[in-house]
């Protein structure tokens, strides 16, 4: 697993133990320090498509509800985003929703594009802990990208978003089809991920359920 993560930024396997959540936590402990995404919450977070009234305020679920999710890295609103995401499939659901990955290293960005992205400043909203940041920095090993919490504050940041949108459209997407007890590990400093569209009518009862553990 570790060699594969270093080589391509993601690894996919199957649950081996009696309990999916136990496997996720064991993998997370091998990779670093597991951390809860919200205060006083379990390390394992349950992810389901949900309507705005059932979602956390300002989350991607609240903004995009049952539709597809844009590409992003998790915890972009943290000073340092989590290093790894460990996800397991409790139920793939009835609508065949894939997870879509983009490897940052695969994007076709020239020196001018990179310079714009490194210098464009965004307001990263996180309540009283909001701060200003760029998407990339020569002093940081990670990417910070989530249009759900990052807001353009000037022409340069709007241009940076246009550059990335075009690069995403042209990039090769890695499609992850979920089956029960699948486990997926992502290098969150390298891979952007999104939720694919539904293969059928969107409904809250589609029963797709993923479990997630974040790792510092």
mmCIF file with all atom_site columns, C-alpha atoms in Angstrom, residues 8-148:
data_model
loop_
_atom_site.group_PDB
_atom_site.id
_atom_site.type_symbol
_atom_site.label_atom_id
_atom_site.label_alt_id
_atom_site.label_comp_id
_atom_site.label_asym_id
_atom_site.label_entity_id
_atom_site.label_seq_id
_atom_site.pdbx_PDB_ins_code
_atom_site.Cartn_x
_atom_site.Cartn_y
_atom_site.Cartn_z
_atom_site.occupancy
_atom_site.B_iso_or_equiv
_atom_site.pdbx_formal_charge
_atom_site.auth_seq_id
_atom_site.auth_comp_id
_atom_site.auth_asym_id
_atom_site.auth_atom_id
_atom_site.pdbx_PDB_model_num
ATOM 1   C CA . UNK A 1 8   ? 0.569   7.257  -7.794  1.00 0.00 ? 8   UNK A CA 1
ATOM 2   C CA . UNK A 1 9   ? -1.033  9.026  -4.832  1.00 0.00 ? 9   UNK A CA 1
ATOM 3   C CA . UNK A 1 10  ? -3.861  6.543  -4.200  1.00 0.00 ? 10  UNK A CA 1
ATOM 4   C CA . UNK A 1 11  ? -4.491  2.914  -3.265  1.00 0.00 ? 11  UNK A CA 1
ATOM 5   C CA . UNK A 1 12  ? -7.616  0.763  -3.410  1.00 0.00 ? 12  UNK A CA 1
ATOM 6   C CA . UNK A 1 13  ? -8.253  -2.521 -1.632  1.00 0.00 ? 13  UNK A CA 1
ATOM 7   C CA . UNK A 1 14  ? -10.829 -4.498 0.336   1.00 0.00 ? 14  UNK A CA 1
ATOM 8   C CA . UNK A 1 15  ? -11.837 -4.816 3.960   1.00 0.00 ? 15  UNK A CA 1
ATOM 9   C CA . UNK A 1 16  ? -9.905  -7.657 5.573   1.00 0.00 ? 16  UNK A CA 1
ATOM 10  C CA . UNK A 1 17  ? -11.214 -7.681 9.140   1.00 0.00 ? 17  UNK A CA 1
ATOM 11  C CA . UNK A 1 18  ? -14.653 -8.213 10.617  1.00 0.00 ? 18  UNK A CA 1
ATOM 12  C CA . UNK A 1 19  ? -15.496 -4.491 10.767  1.00 0.00 ? 19  UNK A CA 1
ATOM 13  C CA . UNK A 1 20  ? -15.002 -1.845 8.074   1.00 0.00 ? 20  UNK A CA 1
ATOM 14  C CA . UNK A 1 21  ? -14.453 1.023  10.512  1.00 0.00 ? 21  UNK A CA 1
ATOM 15  C CA . UNK A 1 22  ? -11.803 -0.951 12.402  1.00 0.00 ? 22  UNK A CA 1
ATOM 16  C CA . UNK A 1 23  ? -9.919  -1.519 9.144   1.00 0.00 ? 23  UNK A CA 1
ATOM 17  C CA . UNK A 1 24  ? -10.113 2.194  8.280   1.00 0.00 ? 24  UNK A CA 1
ATOM 18  C CA . UNK A 1 25  ? -8.725  3.164  11.692  1.00 0.00 ? 25  UNK A CA 1
ATOM 19  C CA . UNK A 1 26  ? -5.936  0.593  11.496  1.00 0.00 ? 26  UNK A CA 1
ATOM 20  C CA . UNK A 1 27  ? -4.853  1.910  8.094   1.00 0.00 ? 27  UNK A CA 1
ATOM 21  C CA . UNK A 1 28  ? -5.087  5.508  9.326   1.00 0.00 ? 28  UNK A CA 1
ATOM 22  C CA . UNK A 1 29  ? -2.861  4.696  12.302  1.00 0.00 ? 29  UNK A CA 1
ATOM 23  C CA . UNK A 1 30  ? -0.268  3.181  9.964   1.00 0.00 ? 30  UNK A CA 1
ATOM 24  C CA . UNK A 1 31  ? -0.195  6.375  7.908   1.00 0.00 ? 31  UNK A CA 1
ATOM 25  C CA . UNK A 1 32  ? -0.006  8.961  10.684  1.00 0.00 ? 32  UNK A CA 1
ATOM 26  C CA . UNK A 1 33  ? -2.271  10.568 13.270  1.00 0.00 ? 33  UNK A CA 1
ATOM 27  C CA . UNK A 1 34  ? -6.024  10.055 12.710  1.00 0.00 ? 34  UNK A CA 1
ATOM 28  C CA . UNK A 1 35  ? -8.027  13.176 13.463  1.00 0.00 ? 35  UNK A CA 1
ATOM 29  C CA . UNK A 1 36  ? -11.725 13.993 13.666  1.00 0.00 ? 36  UNK A CA 1
ATOM 30  C CA . UNK A 1 37  ? -12.999 16.496 11.136  1.00 0.00 ? 37  UNK A CA 1
ATOM 31  C CA . UNK A 1 38  ? -15.225 18.201 13.691  1.00 0.00 ? 38  UNK A CA 1
ATOM 32  C CA . UNK A 1 39  ? -14.738 18.785 17.377  1.00 0.00 ? 39  UNK A CA 1
ATOM 33  C CA . UNK A 1 40  ? -15.949 16.086 19.760  1.00 0.00 ? 40  UNK A CA 1
ATOM 34  C CA . UNK A 1 41  ? -16.854 13.832 16.830  1.00 0.00 ? 41  UNK A CA 1
ATOM 35  C CA . UNK A 1 42  ? -15.846 10.233 16.175  1.00 0.00 ? 42  UNK A CA 1
ATOM 36  C CA . UNK A 1 43  ? -12.754 9.650  14.054  1.00 0.00 ? 43  UNK A CA 1
ATOM 37  C CA . UNK A 1 44  ? -14.983 7.851  11.546  1.00 0.00 ? 44  UNK A CA 1
ATOM 38  C CA . UNK A 1 45  ? -17.336 10.160 9.670   1.00 0.00 ? 45  UNK A CA 1
ATOM 39  C CA . UNK A 1 46  ? -20.307 8.817  7.717   1.00 0.00 ? 46  UNK A CA 1
ATOM 40  C CA . UNK A 1 47  ? -20.782 10.400 4.283   1.00 0.00 ? 47  UNK A CA 1
ATOM 41  C CA . UNK A 1 48  ? -24.164 10.209 2.547   1.00 0.00 ? 48  UNK A CA 1
ATOM 42  C CA . UNK A 1 49  ? -25.784 12.326 -0.177  1.00 0.00 ? 49  UNK A CA 1
ATOM 43  C CA . UNK A 1 50  ? -28.104 14.678 1.666   1.00 0.00 ? 50  UNK A CA 1
ATOM 44  C CA . UNK A 1 51  ? -30.298 17.710 1.208   1.00 0.00 ? 51  UNK A CA 1
ATOM 45  C CA . UNK A 1 52  ? -29.245 21.137 2.479   1.00 0.00 ? 52  UNK A CA 1
ATOM 46  C CA . UNK A 1 53  ? -31.430 21.001 5.583   1.00 0.00 ? 53  UNK A CA 1
ATOM 47  C CA . UNK A 1 54  ? -29.598 17.865 6.791   1.00 0.00 ? 54  UNK A CA 1
ATOM 48  C CA . UNK A 1 55  ? -26.064 19.029 5.950   1.00 0.00 ? 55  UNK A CA 1
ATOM 49  C CA . UNK A 1 56  ? -23.567 21.037 7.972   1.00 0.00 ? 56  UNK A CA 1
ATOM 50  C CA . UNK A 1 57  ? -23.773 24.739 7.176   1.00 0.00 ? 57  UNK A CA 1
ATOM 51  C CA . UNK A 1 58  ? -21.353 25.874 4.437   1.00 0.00 ? 58  UNK A CA 1
ATOM 52  C CA . UNK A 1 59  ? -20.291 22.304 3.647   1.00 0.00 ? 59  UNK A CA 1
ATOM 53  C CA . UNK A 1 60  ? -20.182 20.963 0.085   1.00 0.00 ? 60  UNK A CA 1
ATOM 54  C CA . UNK A 1 61  ? -23.235 18.862 0.966   1.00 0.00 ? 61  UNK A CA 1
ATOM 55  C CA . UNK A 1 62  ? -25.126 22.023 1.899   1.00 0.00 ? 62  UNK A CA 1
ATOM 56  C CA . UNK A 1 63  ? -24.051 23.784 -1.292  1.00 0.00 ? 63  UNK A CA 1
ATOM 57  C CA . UNK A 1 64  ? -24.387 20.938 -3.819  1.00 0.00 ? 64  UNK A CA 1
ATOM 58  C CA . UNK A 1 65  ? -26.846 18.705 -1.961  1.00 0.00 ? 65  UNK A CA 1
ATOM 59  C CA . UNK A 1 66  ? -27.593 15.533 -3.970  1.00 0.00 ? 66  UNK A CA 1
ATOM 60  C CA . UNK A 1 67  ? -25.743 16.527 -7.149  1.00 0.00 ? 67  UNK A CA 1
ATOM 61  C CA . UNK A 1 68  ? -22.110 15.933 -8.101  1.00 0.00 ? 68  UNK A CA 1
ATOM 62  C CA . UNK A 1 69  ? -19.305 17.552 -6.086  1.00 0.00 ? 69  UNK A CA 1
ATOM 63  C CA . UNK A 1 70  ? -16.580 19.735 -7.643  1.00 0.00 ? 70  UNK A CA 1
ATOM 64  C CA . UNK A 1 71  ? -12.941 18.705 -7.396  1.00 0.00 ? 71  UNK A CA 1
ATOM 65  C CA . UNK A 1 72  ? -11.345 19.652 -4.097  1.00 0.00 ? 72  UNK A CA 1
ATOM 66  C CA . UNK A 1 73  ? -8.999  18.583 -1.344  1.00 0.00 ? 73  UNK A CA 1
ATOM 67  C CA . UNK A 1 74  ? -10.447 17.782 2.065   1.00 0.00 ? 74  UNK A CA 1
ATOM 68  C CA . UNK A 1 75  ? -9.939  20.186 5.002   1.00 0.00 ? 75  UNK A CA 1
ATOM 69  C CA . UNK A 1 76  ? -8.725  23.040 2.788   1.00 0.00 ? 76  UNK A CA 1
ATOM 70  C CA . UNK A 1 77  ? -10.039 25.306 5.575   1.00 0.00 ? 77  UNK A CA 1
ATOM 71  C CA . UNK A 1 78  ? -7.412  23.956 7.993   1.00 0.00 ? 78  UNK A CA 1
ATOM 72  C CA . UNK A 1 79  ? -4.064  25.805 8.263   1.00 0.00 ? 79  UNK A CA 1
ATOM 73  C CA . UNK A 1 80  ? -2.482  22.578 6.978   1.00 0.00 ? 80  UNK A CA 1
ATOM 74  C CA . UNK A 1 81  ? -4.903  20.223 5.162   1.00 0.00 ? 81  UNK A CA 1
ATOM 75  C CA . UNK A 1 82  ? -4.890  16.588 6.239   1.00 0.00 ? 82  UNK A CA 1
ATOM 76  C CA . UNK A 1 83  ? -2.262  14.448 4.522   1.00 0.00 ? 83  UNK A CA 1
ATOM 77  C CA . UNK A 1 84  ? -4.342  11.329 3.822   1.00 0.00 ? 84  UNK A CA 1
ATOM 78  C CA . UNK A 1 85  ? -8.002  10.373 3.447   1.00 0.00 ? 85  UNK A CA 1
ATOM 79  C CA . UNK A 1 86  ? -9.009  6.797  4.232   1.00 0.00 ? 86  UNK A CA 1
ATOM 80  C CA . UNK A 1 87  ? -12.475 5.906  2.917   1.00 0.00 ? 87  UNK A CA 1
ATOM 81  C CA . UNK A 1 88  ? -14.499 2.716  2.995   1.00 0.00 ? 88  UNK A CA 1
ATOM 82  C CA . UNK A 1 89  ? -17.722 1.737  1.267   1.00 0.00 ? 89  UNK A CA 1
ATOM 83  C CA . UNK A 1 90  ? -20.518 0.579  3.544   1.00 0.00 ? 90  UNK A CA 1
ATOM 84  C CA . UNK A 1 91  ? -22.988 0.660  0.660   1.00 0.00 ? 91  UNK A CA 1
ATOM 85  C CA . UNK A 1 92  ? -22.425 1.756  -2.982  1.00 0.00 ? 92  UNK A CA 1
ATOM 86  C CA . UNK A 1 93  ? -26.037 2.872  -3.308  1.00 0.00 ? 93  UNK A CA 1
ATOM 87  C CA . UNK A 1 94  ? -28.410 2.421  -6.203  1.00 0.00 ? 94  UNK A CA 1
ATOM 88  C CA . UNK A 1 95  ? -27.260 5.275  -8.471  1.00 0.00 ? 95  UNK A CA 1
ATOM 89  C CA . UNK A 1 96  ? -23.722 4.139  -9.363  1.00 0.00 ? 96  UNK A CA 1
ATOM 90  C CA . UNK A 1 97  ? -22.024 7.307  -8.139  1.00 0.00 ? 97  UNK A CA 1
ATOM 91  C CA . UNK A 1 98  ? -18.297 7.168  -8.807  1.00 0.00 ? 98  UNK A CA 1
ATOM 92  C CA . UNK A 1 99  ? -15.565 9.068  -7.028  1.00 0.00 ? 99  UNK A CA 1
ATOM 93  C CA . UNK A 1 100 ? -13.432 10.997 -9.520  1.00 0.00 ? 100 UNK A CA 1
ATOM 94  C CA . UNK A 1 101 ? -9.754  11.762 -8.919  1.00 0.00 ? 101 UNK A CA 1
ATOM 95  C CA . UNK A 1 102 ? -7.334  14.176 -10.572 1.00 0.00 ? 102 UNK A CA 1
ATOM 96  C CA . UNK A 1 103 ? -3.602  13.894 -9.951  1.00 0.00 ? 103 UNK A CA 1
ATOM 97  C CA . UNK A 1 104 ? -2.181  17.392 -9.534  1.00 0.00 ? 104 UNK A CA 1
ATOM 98  C CA . UNK A 1 105 ? 1.040   16.211 -11.185 1.00 0.00 ? 105 UNK A CA 1
ATOM 99  C CA . UNK A 1 106 ? -0.876  15.366 -14.358 1.00 0.00 ? 106 UNK A CA 1
ATOM 100 C CA . UNK A 1 107 ? -2.220  18.884 -14.949 1.00 0.00 ? 107 UNK A CA 1
ATOM 101 C CA . UNK A 1 108 ? -0.850  20.718 -17.963 1.00 0.00 ? 108 UNK A CA 1
ATOM 102 C CA . UNK A 1 109 ? 0.267   23.967 -16.327 1.00 0.00 ? 109 UNK A CA 1
ATOM 103 C CA . UNK A 1 110 ? 3.057   26.139 -17.750 1.00 0.00 ? 110 UNK A CA 1
ATOM 104 C CA . UNK A 1 111 ? 5.313   28.472 -15.765 1.00 0.00 ? 111 UNK A CA 1
ATOM 105 C CA . UNK A 1 112 ? 2.973   31.423 -16.252 1.00 0.00 ? 112 UNK A CA 1
ATOM 106 C CA . UNK A 1 113 ? 0.000   29.419 -14.979 1.00 0.00 ? 113 UNK A CA 1
ATOM 107 C CA . UNK A 1 114 ? 1.956   28.223 -11.951 1.00 0.00 ? 114 UNK A CA 1
ATOM 108 C CA . UNK A 1 115 ? 3.091   31.735 -11.145 1.00 0.00 ? 115 UNK A CA 1
ATOM 109 C CA . UNK A 1 116 ? -0.502  33.007 -11.228 1.00 0.00 ? 116 UNK A CA 1
ATOM 110 C CA . UNK A 1 117 ? -1.724  30.149 -9.035  1.00 0.00 ? 117 UNK A CA 1
ATOM 111 C CA . UNK A 1 118 ? 1.041   30.684 -6.478  1.00 0.00 ? 118 UNK A CA 1
ATOM 112 C CA . UNK A 1 119 ? 0.457   34.431 -6.207  1.00 0.00 ? 119 UNK A CA 1
ATOM 113 C CA . UNK A 1 120 ? -3.348  34.609 -6.292  1.00 0.00 ? 120 UNK A CA 1
ATOM 114 C CA . UNK A 1 121 ? -4.789  35.162 -2.808  1.00 0.00 ? 121 UNK A CA 1
ATOM 115 C CA . UNK A 1 122 ? -8.061  33.693 -1.545  1.00 0.00 ? 122 UNK A CA 1
ATOM 116 C CA . UNK A 1 123 ? -10.112 34.185 1.576   1.00 0.00 ? 123 UNK A CA 1
ATOM 117 C CA . UNK A 1 124 ? -10.458 30.773 3.215   1.00 0.00 ? 124 UNK A CA 1
ATOM 118 C CA . UNK A 1 125 ? -13.648 30.930 5.260   1.00 0.00 ? 125 UNK A CA 1
ATOM 119 C CA . UNK A 1 126 ? -13.842 29.040 8.551   1.00 0.00 ? 126 UNK A CA 1
ATOM 120 C CA . UNK A 1 127 ? -15.876 31.285 10.816  1.00 0.00 ? 127 UNK A CA 1
ATOM 121 C CA . UNK A 1 128 ? -13.724 33.131 13.344  1.00 0.00 ? 128 UNK A CA 1
ATOM 122 C CA . UNK A 1 129 ? -10.687 31.160 12.129  1.00 0.00 ? 129 UNK A CA 1
ATOM 123 C CA . UNK A 1 130 ? -10.846 32.442 8.518   1.00 0.00 ? 130 UNK A CA 1
ATOM 124 C CA . UNK A 1 131 ? -7.548  33.351 6.863   1.00 0.00 ? 131 UNK A CA 1
ATOM 125 C CA . UNK A 1 132 ? -5.948  34.351 3.552   1.00 0.00 ? 132 UNK A CA 1
ATOM 126 C CA . UNK A 1 133 ? -4.017  31.843 1.476   1.00 0.00 ? 133 UNK A CA 1
ATOM 127 C CA . UNK A 1 134 ? -2.892  30.852 -2.007  1.00 0.00 ? 134 UNK A CA 1
ATOM 128 C CA . UNK A 1 135 ? -3.581  27.517 -3.690  1.00 0.00 ? 135 UNK A CA 1
ATOM 129 C CA . UNK A 1 136 ? 0.118   26.711 -3.935  1.00 0.00 ? 136 UNK A CA 1
ATOM 130 C CA . UNK A 1 137 ? 3.208   27.960 -2.158  1.00 0.00 ? 137 UNK A CA 1
ATOM 131 C CA . UNK A 1 138 ? 6.920   27.262 -2.633  1.00 0.00 ? 138 UNK A CA 1
ATOM 132 C CA . UNK A 1 139 ? 7.106   26.899 1.148   1.00 0.00 ? 139 UNK A CA 1
ATOM 133 C CA . UNK A 1 140 ? 4.337   24.286 1.466   1.00 0.00 ? 140 UNK A CA 1
ATOM 134 C CA . UNK A 1 141 ? 4.219   20.683 0.169   1.00 0.00 ? 141 UNK A CA 1
ATOM 135 C CA . UNK A 1 142 ? 0.432   20.642 -0.262  1.00 0.00 ? 142 UNK A CA 1
ATOM 136 C CA . UNK A 1 143 ? -2.247  22.073 -2.520  1.00 0.00 ? 143 UNK A CA 1
ATOM 137 C CA . UNK A 1 144 ? -5.173  23.972 -1.016  1.00 0.00 ? 144 UNK A CA 1
ATOM 138 C CA . UNK A 1 145 ? -8.247  23.933 -3.227  1.00 0.00 ? 145 UNK A CA 1
ATOM 139 C CA . UNK A 1 146 ? -11.926 23.915 -2.367  1.00 0.00 ? 146 UNK A CA 1
ATOM 140 C CA . UNK A 1 147 ? -14.268 26.448 -3.954  1.00 0.00 ? 147 UNK A CA 1
ATOM 141 C CA . UNK A 1 148 ? -16.741 25.638 -1.203  1.00 0.00 ? 148 UNK A CA 1
#
